[in-house]
Each structure stands twice: as structure tokens, then as C-alpha cells.
mmCIF file of C-alpha atoms in Angstrom:
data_model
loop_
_atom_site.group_PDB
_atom_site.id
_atom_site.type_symbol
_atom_site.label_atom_id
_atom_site.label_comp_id
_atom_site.label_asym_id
_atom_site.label_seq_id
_atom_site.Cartn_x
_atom_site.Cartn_y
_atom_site.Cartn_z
ATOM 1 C CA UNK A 287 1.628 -23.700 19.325
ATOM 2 C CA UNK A 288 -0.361 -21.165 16.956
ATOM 3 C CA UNK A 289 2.521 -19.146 17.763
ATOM 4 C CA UNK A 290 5.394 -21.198 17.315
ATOM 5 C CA UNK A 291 3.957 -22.193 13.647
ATOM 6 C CA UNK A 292 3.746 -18.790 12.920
ATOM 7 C CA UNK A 293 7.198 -17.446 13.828
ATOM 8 C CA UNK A 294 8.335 -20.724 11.621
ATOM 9 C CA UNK A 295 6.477 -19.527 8.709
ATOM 10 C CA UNK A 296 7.669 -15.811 9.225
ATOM 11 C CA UNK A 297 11.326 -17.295 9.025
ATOM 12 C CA UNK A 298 10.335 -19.842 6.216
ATOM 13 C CA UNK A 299 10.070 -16.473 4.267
ATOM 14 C CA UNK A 300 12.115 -14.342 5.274
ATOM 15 C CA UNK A 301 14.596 -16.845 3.837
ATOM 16 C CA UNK A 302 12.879 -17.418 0.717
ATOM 17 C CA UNK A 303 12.586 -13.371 0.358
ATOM 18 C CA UNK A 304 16.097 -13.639 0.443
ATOM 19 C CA UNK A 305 16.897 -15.785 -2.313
ATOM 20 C CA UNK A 306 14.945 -14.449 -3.797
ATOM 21 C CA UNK A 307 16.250 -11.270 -3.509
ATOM 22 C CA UNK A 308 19.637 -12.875 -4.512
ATOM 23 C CA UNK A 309 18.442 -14.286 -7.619
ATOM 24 C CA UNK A 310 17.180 -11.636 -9.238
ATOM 25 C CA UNK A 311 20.194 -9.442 -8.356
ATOM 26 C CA UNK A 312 22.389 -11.959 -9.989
ATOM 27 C CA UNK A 313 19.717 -12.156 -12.627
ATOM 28 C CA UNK A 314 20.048 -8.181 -13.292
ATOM 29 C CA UNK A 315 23.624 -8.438 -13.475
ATOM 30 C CA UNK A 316 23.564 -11.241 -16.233
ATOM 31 C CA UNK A 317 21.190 -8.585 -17.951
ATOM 32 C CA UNK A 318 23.386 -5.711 -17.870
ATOM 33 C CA UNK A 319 26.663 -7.580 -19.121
ATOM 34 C CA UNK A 320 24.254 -8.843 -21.918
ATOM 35 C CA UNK A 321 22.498 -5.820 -22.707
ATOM 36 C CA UNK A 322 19.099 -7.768 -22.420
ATOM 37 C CA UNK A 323 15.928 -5.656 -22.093
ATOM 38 C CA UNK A 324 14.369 -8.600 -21.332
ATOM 39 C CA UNK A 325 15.532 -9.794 -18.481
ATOM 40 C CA UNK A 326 16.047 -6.120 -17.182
ATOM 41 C CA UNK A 327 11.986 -5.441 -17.010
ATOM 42 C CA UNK A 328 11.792 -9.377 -15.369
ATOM 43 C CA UNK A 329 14.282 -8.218 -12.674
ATOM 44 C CA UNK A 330 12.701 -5.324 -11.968
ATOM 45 C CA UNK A 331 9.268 -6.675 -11.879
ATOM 46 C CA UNK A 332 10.291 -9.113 -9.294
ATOM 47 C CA UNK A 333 12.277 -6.296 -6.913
ATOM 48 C CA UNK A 334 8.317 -4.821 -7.015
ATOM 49 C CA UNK A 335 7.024 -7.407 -5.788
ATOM 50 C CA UNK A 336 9.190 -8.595 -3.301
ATOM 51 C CA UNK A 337 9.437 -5.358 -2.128
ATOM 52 C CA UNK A 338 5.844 -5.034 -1.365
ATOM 53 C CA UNK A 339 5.929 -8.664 0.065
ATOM 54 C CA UNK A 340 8.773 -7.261 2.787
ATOM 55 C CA UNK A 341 6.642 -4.198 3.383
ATOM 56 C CA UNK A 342 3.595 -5.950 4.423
ATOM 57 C CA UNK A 343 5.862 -8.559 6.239
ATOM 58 C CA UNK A 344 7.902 -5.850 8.322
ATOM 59 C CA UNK A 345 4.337 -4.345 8.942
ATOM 60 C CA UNK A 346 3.047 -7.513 10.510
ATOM 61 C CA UNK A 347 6.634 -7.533 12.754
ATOM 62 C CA UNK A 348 5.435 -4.458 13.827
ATOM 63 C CA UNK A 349 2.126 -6.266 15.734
ATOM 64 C CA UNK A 350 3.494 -6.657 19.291
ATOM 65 C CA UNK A 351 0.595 -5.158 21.285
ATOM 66 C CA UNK A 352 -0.601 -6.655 24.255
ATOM 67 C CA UNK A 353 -3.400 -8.471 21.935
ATOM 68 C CA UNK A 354 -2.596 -8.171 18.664
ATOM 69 C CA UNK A 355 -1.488 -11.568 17.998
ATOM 70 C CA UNK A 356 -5.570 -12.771 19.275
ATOM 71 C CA UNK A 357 -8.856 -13.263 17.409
ATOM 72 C CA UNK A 358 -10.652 -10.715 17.339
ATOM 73 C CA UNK A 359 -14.850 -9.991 17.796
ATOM 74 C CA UNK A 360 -16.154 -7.821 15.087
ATOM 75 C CA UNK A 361 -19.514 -5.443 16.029
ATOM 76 C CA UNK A 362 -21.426 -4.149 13.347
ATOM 77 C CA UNK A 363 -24.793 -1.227 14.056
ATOM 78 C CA UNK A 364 -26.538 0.482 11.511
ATOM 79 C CA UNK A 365 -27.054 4.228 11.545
ATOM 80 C CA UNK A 366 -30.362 6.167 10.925
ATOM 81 C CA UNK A 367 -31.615 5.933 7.998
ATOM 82 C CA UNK A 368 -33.602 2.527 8.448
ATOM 83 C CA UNK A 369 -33.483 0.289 5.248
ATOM 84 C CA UNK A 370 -30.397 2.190 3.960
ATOM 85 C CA UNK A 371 -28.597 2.049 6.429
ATOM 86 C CA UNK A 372 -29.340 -1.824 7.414
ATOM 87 C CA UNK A 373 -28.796 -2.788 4.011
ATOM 88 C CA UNK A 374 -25.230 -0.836 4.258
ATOM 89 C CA UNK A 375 -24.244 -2.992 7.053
ATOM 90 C CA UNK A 376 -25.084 -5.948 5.834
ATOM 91 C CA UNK A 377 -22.621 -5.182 3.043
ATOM 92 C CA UNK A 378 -20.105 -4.326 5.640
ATOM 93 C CA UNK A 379 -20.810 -7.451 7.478
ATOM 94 C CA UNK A 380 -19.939 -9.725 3.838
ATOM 95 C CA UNK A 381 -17.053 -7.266 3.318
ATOM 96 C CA UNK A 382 -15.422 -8.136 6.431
ATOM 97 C CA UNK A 383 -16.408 -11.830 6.607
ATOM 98 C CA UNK A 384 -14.653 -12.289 2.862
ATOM 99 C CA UNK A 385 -11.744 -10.288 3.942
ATOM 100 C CA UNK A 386 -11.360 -12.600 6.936
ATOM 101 C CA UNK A 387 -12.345 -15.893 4.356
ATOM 102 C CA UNK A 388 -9.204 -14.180 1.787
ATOM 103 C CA UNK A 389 -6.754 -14.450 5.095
ATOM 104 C CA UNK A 390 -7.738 -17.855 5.624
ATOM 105 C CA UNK A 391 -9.666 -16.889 8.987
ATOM 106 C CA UNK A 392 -12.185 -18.790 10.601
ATOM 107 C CA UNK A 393 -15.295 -16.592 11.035
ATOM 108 C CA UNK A 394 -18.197 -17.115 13.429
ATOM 109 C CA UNK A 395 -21.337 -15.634 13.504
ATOM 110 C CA UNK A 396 -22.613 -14.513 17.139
ATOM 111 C CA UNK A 397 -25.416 -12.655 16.999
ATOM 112 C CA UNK A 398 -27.599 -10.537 14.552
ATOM 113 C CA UNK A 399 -30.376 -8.617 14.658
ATOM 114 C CA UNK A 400 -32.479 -8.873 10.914
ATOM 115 C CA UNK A 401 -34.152 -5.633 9.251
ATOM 116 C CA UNK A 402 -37.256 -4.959 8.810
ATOM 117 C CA UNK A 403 -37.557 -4.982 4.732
ATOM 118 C CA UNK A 404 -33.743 -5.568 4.067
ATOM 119 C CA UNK A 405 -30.330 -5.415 5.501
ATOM 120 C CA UNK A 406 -29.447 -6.020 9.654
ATOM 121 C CA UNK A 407 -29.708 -4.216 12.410
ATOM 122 C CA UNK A 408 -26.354 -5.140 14.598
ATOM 123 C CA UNK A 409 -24.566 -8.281 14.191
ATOM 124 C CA UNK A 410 -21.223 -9.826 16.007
ATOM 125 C CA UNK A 411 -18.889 -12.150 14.639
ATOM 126 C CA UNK A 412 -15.916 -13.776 16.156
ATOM 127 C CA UNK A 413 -12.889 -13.705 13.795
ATOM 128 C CA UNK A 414 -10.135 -16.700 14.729
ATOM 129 C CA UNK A 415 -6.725 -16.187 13.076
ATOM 130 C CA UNK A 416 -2.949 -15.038 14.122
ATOM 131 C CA UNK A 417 -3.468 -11.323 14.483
ATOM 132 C CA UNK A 418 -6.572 -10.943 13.840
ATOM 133 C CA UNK A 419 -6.901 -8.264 15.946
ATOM 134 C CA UNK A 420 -3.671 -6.969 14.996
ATOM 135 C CA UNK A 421 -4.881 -6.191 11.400
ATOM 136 C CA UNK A 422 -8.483 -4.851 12.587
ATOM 137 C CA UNK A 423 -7.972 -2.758 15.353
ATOM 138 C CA UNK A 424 -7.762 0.264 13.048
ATOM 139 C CA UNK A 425 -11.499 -0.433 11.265
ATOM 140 C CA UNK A 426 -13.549 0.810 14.672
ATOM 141 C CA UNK A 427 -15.451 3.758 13.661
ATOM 142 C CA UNK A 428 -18.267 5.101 11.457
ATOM 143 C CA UNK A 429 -18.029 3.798 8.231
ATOM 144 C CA UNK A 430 -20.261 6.231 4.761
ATOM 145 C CA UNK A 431 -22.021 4.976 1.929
ATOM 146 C CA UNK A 432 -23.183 7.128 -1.163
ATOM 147 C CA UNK A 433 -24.781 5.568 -3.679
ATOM 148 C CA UNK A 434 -28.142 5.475 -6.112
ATOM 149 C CA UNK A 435 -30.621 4.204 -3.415
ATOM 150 C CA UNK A 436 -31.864 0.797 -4.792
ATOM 151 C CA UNK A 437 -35.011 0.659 -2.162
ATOM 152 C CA UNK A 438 -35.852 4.651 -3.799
ATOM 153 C CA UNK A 439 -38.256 4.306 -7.006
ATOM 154 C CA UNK A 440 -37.260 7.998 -7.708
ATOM 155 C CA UNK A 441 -33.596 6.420 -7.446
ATOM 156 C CA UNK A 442 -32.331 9.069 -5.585
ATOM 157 C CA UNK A 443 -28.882 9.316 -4.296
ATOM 158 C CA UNK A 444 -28.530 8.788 -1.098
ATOM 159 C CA UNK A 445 -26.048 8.366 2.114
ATOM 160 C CA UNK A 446 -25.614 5.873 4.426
ATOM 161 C CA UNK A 447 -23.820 5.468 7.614
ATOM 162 C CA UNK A 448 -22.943 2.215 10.239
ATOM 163 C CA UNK A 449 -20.466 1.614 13.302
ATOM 164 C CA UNK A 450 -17.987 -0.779 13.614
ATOM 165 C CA UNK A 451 -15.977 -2.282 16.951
ATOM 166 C CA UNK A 452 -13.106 -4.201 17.140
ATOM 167 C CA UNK A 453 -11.783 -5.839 19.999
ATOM 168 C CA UNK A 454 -9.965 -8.680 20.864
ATOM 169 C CA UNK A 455 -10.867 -12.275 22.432
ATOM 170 C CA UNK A 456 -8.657 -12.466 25.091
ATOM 171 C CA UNK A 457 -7.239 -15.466 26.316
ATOM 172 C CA UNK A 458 -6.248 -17.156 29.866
ATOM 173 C CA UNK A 459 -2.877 -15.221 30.369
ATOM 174 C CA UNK A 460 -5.239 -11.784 30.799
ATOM 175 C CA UNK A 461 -6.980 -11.869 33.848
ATOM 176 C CA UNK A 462 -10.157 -9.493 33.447
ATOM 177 C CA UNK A 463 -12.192 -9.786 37.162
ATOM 178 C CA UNK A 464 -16.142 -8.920 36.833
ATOM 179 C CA UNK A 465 -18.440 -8.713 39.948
ATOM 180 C CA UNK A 466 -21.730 -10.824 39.184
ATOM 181 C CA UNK A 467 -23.411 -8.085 41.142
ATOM 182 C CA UNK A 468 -22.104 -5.274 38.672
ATOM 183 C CA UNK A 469 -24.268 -7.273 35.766
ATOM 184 C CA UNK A 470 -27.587 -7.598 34.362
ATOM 185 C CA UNK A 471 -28.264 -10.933 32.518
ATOM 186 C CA UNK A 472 -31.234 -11.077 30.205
ATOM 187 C CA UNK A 473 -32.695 -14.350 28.416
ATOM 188 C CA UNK A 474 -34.887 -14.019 24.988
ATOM 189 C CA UNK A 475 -35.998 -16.123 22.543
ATOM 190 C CA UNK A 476 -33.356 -16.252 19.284
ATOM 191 C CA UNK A 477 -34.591 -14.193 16.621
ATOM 192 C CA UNK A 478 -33.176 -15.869 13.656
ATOM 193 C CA UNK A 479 -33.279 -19.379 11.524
ATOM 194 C CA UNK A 480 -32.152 -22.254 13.856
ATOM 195 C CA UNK A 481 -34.835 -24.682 14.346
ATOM 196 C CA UNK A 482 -37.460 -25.550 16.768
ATOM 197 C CA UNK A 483 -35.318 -25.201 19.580
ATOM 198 C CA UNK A 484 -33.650 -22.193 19.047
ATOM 199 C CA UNK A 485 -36.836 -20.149 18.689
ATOM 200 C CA UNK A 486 -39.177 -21.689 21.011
ATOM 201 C CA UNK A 487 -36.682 -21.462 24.176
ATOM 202 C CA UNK A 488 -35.292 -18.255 25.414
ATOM 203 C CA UNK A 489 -31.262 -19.775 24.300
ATOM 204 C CA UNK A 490 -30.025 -16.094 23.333
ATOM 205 C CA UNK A 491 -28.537 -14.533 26.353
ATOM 206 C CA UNK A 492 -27.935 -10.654 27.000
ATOM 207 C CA UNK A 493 -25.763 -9.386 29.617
ATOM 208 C CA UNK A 494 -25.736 -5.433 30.924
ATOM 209 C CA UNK A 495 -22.445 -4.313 32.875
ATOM 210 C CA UNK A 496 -23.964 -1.986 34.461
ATOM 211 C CA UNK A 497 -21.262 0.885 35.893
ATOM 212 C CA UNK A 498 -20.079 1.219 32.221
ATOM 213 C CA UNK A 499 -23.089 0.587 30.044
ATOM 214 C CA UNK A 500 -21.574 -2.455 28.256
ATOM 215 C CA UNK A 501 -24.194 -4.374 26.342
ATOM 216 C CA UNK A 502 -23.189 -7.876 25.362
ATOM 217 C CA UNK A 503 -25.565 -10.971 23.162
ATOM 218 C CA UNK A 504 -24.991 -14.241 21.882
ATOM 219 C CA UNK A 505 -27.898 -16.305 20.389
ATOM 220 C CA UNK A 506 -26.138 -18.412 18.095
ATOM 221 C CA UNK A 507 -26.136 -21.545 20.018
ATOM 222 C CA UNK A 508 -28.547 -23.847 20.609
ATOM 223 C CA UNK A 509 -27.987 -23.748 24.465
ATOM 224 C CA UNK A 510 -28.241 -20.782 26.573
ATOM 225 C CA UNK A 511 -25.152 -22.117 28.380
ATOM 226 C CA UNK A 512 -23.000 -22.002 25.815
ATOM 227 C CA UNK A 513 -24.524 -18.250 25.128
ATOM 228 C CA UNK A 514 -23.761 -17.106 28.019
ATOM 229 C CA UNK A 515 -20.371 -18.573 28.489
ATOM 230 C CA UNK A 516 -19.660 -16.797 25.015
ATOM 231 C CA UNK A 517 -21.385 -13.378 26.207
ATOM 232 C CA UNK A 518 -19.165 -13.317 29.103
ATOM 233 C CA UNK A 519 -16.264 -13.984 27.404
ATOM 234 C CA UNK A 520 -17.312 -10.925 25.168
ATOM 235 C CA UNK A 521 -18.185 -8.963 27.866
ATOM 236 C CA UNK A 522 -14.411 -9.757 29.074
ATOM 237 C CA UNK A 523 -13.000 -8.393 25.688
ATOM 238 C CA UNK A 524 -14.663 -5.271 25.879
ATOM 239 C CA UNK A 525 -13.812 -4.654 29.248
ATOM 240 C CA UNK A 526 -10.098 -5.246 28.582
ATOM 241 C CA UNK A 527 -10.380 -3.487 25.088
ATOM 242 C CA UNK A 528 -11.371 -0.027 27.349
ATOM 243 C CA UNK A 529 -8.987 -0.898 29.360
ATOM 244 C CA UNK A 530 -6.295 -0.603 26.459
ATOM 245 C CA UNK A 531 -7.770 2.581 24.758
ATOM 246 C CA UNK A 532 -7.323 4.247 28.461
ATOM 247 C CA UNK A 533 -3.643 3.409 28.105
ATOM 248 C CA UNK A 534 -3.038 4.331 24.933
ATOM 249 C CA UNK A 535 -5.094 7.459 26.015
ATOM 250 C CA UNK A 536 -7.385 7.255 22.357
ATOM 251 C CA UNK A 537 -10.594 7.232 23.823
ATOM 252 C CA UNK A 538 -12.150 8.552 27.133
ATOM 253 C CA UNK A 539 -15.331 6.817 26.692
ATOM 254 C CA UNK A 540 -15.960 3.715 25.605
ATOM 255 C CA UNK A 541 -19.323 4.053 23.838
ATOM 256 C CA UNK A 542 -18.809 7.469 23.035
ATOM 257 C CA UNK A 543 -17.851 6.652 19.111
ATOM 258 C CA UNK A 544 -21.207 4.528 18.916
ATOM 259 C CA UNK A 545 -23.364 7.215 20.098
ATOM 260 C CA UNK A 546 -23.226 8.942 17.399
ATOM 261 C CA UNK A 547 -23.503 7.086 13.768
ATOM 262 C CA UNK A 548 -23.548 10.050 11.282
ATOM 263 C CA UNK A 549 -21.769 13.117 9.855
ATOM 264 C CA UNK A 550 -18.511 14.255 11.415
ATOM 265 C CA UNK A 551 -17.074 10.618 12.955
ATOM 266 C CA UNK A 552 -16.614 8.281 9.758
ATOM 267 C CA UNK A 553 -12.999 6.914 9.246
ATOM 268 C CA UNK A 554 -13.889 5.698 5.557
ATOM 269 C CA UNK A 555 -15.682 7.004 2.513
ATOM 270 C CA UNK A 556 -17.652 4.910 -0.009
ATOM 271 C CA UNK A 557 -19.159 6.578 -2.785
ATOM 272 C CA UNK A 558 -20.868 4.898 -6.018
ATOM 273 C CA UNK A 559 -22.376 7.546 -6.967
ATOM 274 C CA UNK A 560 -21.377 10.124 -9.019
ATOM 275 C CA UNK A 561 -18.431 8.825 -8.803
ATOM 276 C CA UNK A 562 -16.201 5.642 -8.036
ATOM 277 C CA UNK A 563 -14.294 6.092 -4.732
ATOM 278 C CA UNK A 564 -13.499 4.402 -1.680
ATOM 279 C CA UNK A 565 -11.017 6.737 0.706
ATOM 280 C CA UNK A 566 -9.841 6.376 4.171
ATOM 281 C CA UNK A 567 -10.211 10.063 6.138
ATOM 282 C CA UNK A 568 -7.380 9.422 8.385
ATOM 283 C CA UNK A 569 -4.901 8.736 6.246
ATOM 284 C CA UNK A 570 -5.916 9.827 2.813
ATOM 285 C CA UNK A 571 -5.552 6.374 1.448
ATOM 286 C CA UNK A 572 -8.041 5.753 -1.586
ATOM 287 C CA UNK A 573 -9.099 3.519 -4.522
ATOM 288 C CA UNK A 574 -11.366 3.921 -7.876
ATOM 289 C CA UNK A 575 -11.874 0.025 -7.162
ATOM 290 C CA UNK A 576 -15.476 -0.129 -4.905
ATOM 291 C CA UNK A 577 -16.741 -3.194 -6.074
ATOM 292 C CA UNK A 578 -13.172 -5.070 -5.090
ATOM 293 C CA UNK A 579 -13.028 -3.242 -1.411
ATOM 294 C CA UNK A 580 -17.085 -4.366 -0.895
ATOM 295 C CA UNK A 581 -15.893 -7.643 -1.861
ATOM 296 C CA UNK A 582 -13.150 -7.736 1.120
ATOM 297 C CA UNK A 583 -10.031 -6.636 -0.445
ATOM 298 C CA UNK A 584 -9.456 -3.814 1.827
ATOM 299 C CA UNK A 585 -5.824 -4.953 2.867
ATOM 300 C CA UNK A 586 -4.776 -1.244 0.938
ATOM 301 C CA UNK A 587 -6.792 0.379 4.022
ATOM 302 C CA UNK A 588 -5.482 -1.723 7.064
ATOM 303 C CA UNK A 589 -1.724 -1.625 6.138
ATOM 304 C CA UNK A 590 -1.700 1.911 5.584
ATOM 305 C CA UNK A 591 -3.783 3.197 9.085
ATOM 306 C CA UNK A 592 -1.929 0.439 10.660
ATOM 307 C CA UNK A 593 1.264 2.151 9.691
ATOM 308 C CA UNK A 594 -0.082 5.256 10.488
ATOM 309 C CA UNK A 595 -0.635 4.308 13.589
ATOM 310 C CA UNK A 596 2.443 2.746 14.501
ATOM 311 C CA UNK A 597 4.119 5.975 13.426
ATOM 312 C CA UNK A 598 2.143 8.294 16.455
#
């Protein structure tokens, strides 16, 4: 059904795009026989804009991968650096949720591990919309912060680095088989707000797949059922995610990306200090305009490695 409404609304405007399109030609025409300026800058205003509105859509016709069209889980790890580097994923963590808020996304918090002083350790969320994988898939890697440290009293510069995964929920129509005896299953106590309940019973649930070092949590619920119903179905995702990068012959290892969080593996610059500058390292893509990308408007960024991508 998701899927049916959304090929209607991809019609829906591909046939207002073209009346659009219509209108304003006709519209520049009247212009020219009148010789009004006017309406000549109007015209062509509106061809720049529609234009980028059939770029983005032809982009989106371009998402026919395997999972593409599915939610997507969204894995977040600081690097060294301790409060720095927490704090910088947090920030990473509200970019991505208000991206995902912008797009009309439903976004679900699944686990998170606090900071010491400031910041988070790891967190997962669970991002429910058309394509929401589609869109992300690009954003896995090591993401770079420079900026005026505000936790330094000598307010030094300093830089920053976290991890992020993508990978996609996947749905009945994959099958994904895991042997029980392949996995280690943990129970803890929930290390976050929630109530009585939540902290005083071991709810969160951790599961180990062992033959490929997999580490999966989920303490977000109040029963450790539901935890670990929504840890295997992350475990699942991974499993099928590795499964993808093998074919597409991207990655050899899994966990190899997240092993090491520092110099020499980021996909994305952001500096604040000395100067203003967010840029993408794969595809040279890059914006004066920090403050707008921290506060999720980082569509610039996935449209352009997405394209990128579909290119190789």
C-alpha cells in the first residue's frame, strides 16, 4: 500500500511538473512578443525551480535497489577523543533525526549509550519512511568536526571524529536464516530515563553473532520481549546489509570501517573554525552554511553522493 501511494504521488507530479512546465513556456512566449522584462525573469525563475524539482525527482526514480524503498536503522559511535567526540555525535544524532523530521519520517529511538560529562556514546534509531534507506545509504562512514572546543577553558581548537551505519529494516519478502547456536544473547539493566521498570529489570537485550562479530542492542522498551524481537530484527538487517556490500563488492569486511574512527576514513568535513565549511570528500560537494547542515538540511550531500554513486 505504502507503495502504491507513493507511485500515485510520483505521477500526481510528474503531471503537475508538466503544466507547469507548459505554463511558463507559454508564459515566456507572451513575454517575448511583449517585450516584458518582467515576466521574462518570472519565467525563468520558475524553469529553476522546476528544474531542480525534476532533478531530485529523476534522482529518487533512480532508487530501485533491492532495499532502497525500506526504513532504514541509523548507528551512531563516537571516536576518541571522549567528551569531544560524544558531544559531536550527539549533534550528528539531532542532525539526522531533523533531517528525517524535514522528510516527514517517523524516527525511533533504539538504544543509546549517555556520556560521561556530555554528549553519547553510540545510539540507534530506526528511521520509517519510503526510501529511507534509499536516501541514507551513502552517509555510512567517519564523519570530522573542527571547531573552538566549548568543554576547553583555553578554547582551543580542536577535532572531532564519529561513525555512522546505515542499513536497512528488511521486511518479510527477504528471508535472512540465523542459527540460535551462532548467537550470544545478553540481558542488562536499561541505562537511560524510563521509569521504575525500565531500570530496575534487566529489559535491554544484547545479542552477539558470533562467526561475524555483529553486535546488536535494544533497550528502549519496557519489555525485554519486545527488545529482543527488535534486536533480532536488527541483527537481520545487518546481516543482509553485508550481504549487499559483498555484491556490490564495496566492502570486504563488515566492521572494518568502524574499527577505525579517525584520520584517513571520513566521508564529510565540518569545520567552524577558522573557517565556515561543511564538504563531502567523495564528491567534493560543499557549503559555507554549517549551522543549516547541523540543523538537518543536508539533502545538498545525499543527492549528490547518491548520484555519484549511481554513476559507478
Amino acid at each position: 500500500m505504502a507503495q502504491r501511494n507513493h507511485l500515485e504521488e510520483s505521477i500526481q507530479n510528474f503531471r503537475s511538473q508538466e503544466k507547469e512546465l507548459k505554463d511558463t513556456i507559454a508564459l515566456l512566449e507572451l513575454a517575448e512578443l511583449e517585450d516584458d522584462q518582467s515576466f521574462l525573469d518570472e519565467g525563468k525563475t520558475i524553469l529553476e525551480h522546476l528544474r531542480a524539482q525534476v532533478q531530485k525527482s529523476a534522482l529518487e526514480a533512480l532508487l530501485c535497489g533491492e532495499a532502497d524503498n525500506n526504513d532504514t536503522f541509523l548507528e551512531l559511535h563516537a571516536g576518541a577523543g571522549g567528551t569531544e567526540a560524544q558531544d559531536w555525535a550527539e549533534m550528528l544524532l539531532r542532525m539526522y533525526t531533523r533531517w528525517a523530521e524535514k522528510h516527514n519520517f517517523k524516527v525511533e529511538l533504539l538504544e543509546q549509550s549517555d556520556g560521561e560529562e556530555a554528549g553519547i556514546k553510540s545510539a540507534v534509531i530506526k528511521i520509517c519512511g519510503f526510501n529511507a534507506y534509499g536516501w541514507l545509504k551513502t552517509e555510512s562512514g567517519v564523519h570530522r568536526l573542527v571547531r573552538i572546543s566549548p568543554f576547553d577553558a583555553n578554547a582551543r581548537r580542536h577535532t572531532s571524529f564519529a561513525s555512522v551505519w546505515v542499513y536497512p529494516v528488511i521486511d518479510d519478502t527477504i528471508k535472512i536464516d540465523i542459527n540460535p547456536a551462532d548467537c550470544k544473547i545478553d540481558t542488562y539493566r536499561s541505562s537511560g530515563a524510563g521509569g521504575q521498570h525500565v531500570n530496575k529489570t534487566e529489559s535491554a537485550v544484547r545479542i552477539t553473532h558470533l562467526p561475524t562479530g555483529i553486535v546488536v542492542s535494544c533497550q528502549t522498551q519496557r519489555s525485554q520481549f519486545q527488545n529482543k524481537d527488535t534486536a533480532w530484527a536488527m541483527l537481520r538487517a545487518r546481516l543482509y546489509e553485508m550481504e549487499l556490500k559483498k555484491k556490490e563488492q564495496q566492502l570486504s569486511d563488515i566492521e572494518s570501517s568502524k574499527s577505525d574512527i579517525g584520520w584517513g576514513y571520513q566521508i564529510r568535513s565540518y569545520v567552524m573554525q577558522p573557517y565556515q565549511m561543511v564538504k563531502d570528500l567523495r564528491t567534493q560537494t560543499e557549503t559555507s552554511n554549517v549551522r543549516s547542515v547541523l540543523d538537518g538540511d543536508i539533502d545538498l550531500f545525499l543527492e549528490s553522493s547518491l548520484a555519484s554513486k549511481l554513476k559507478d
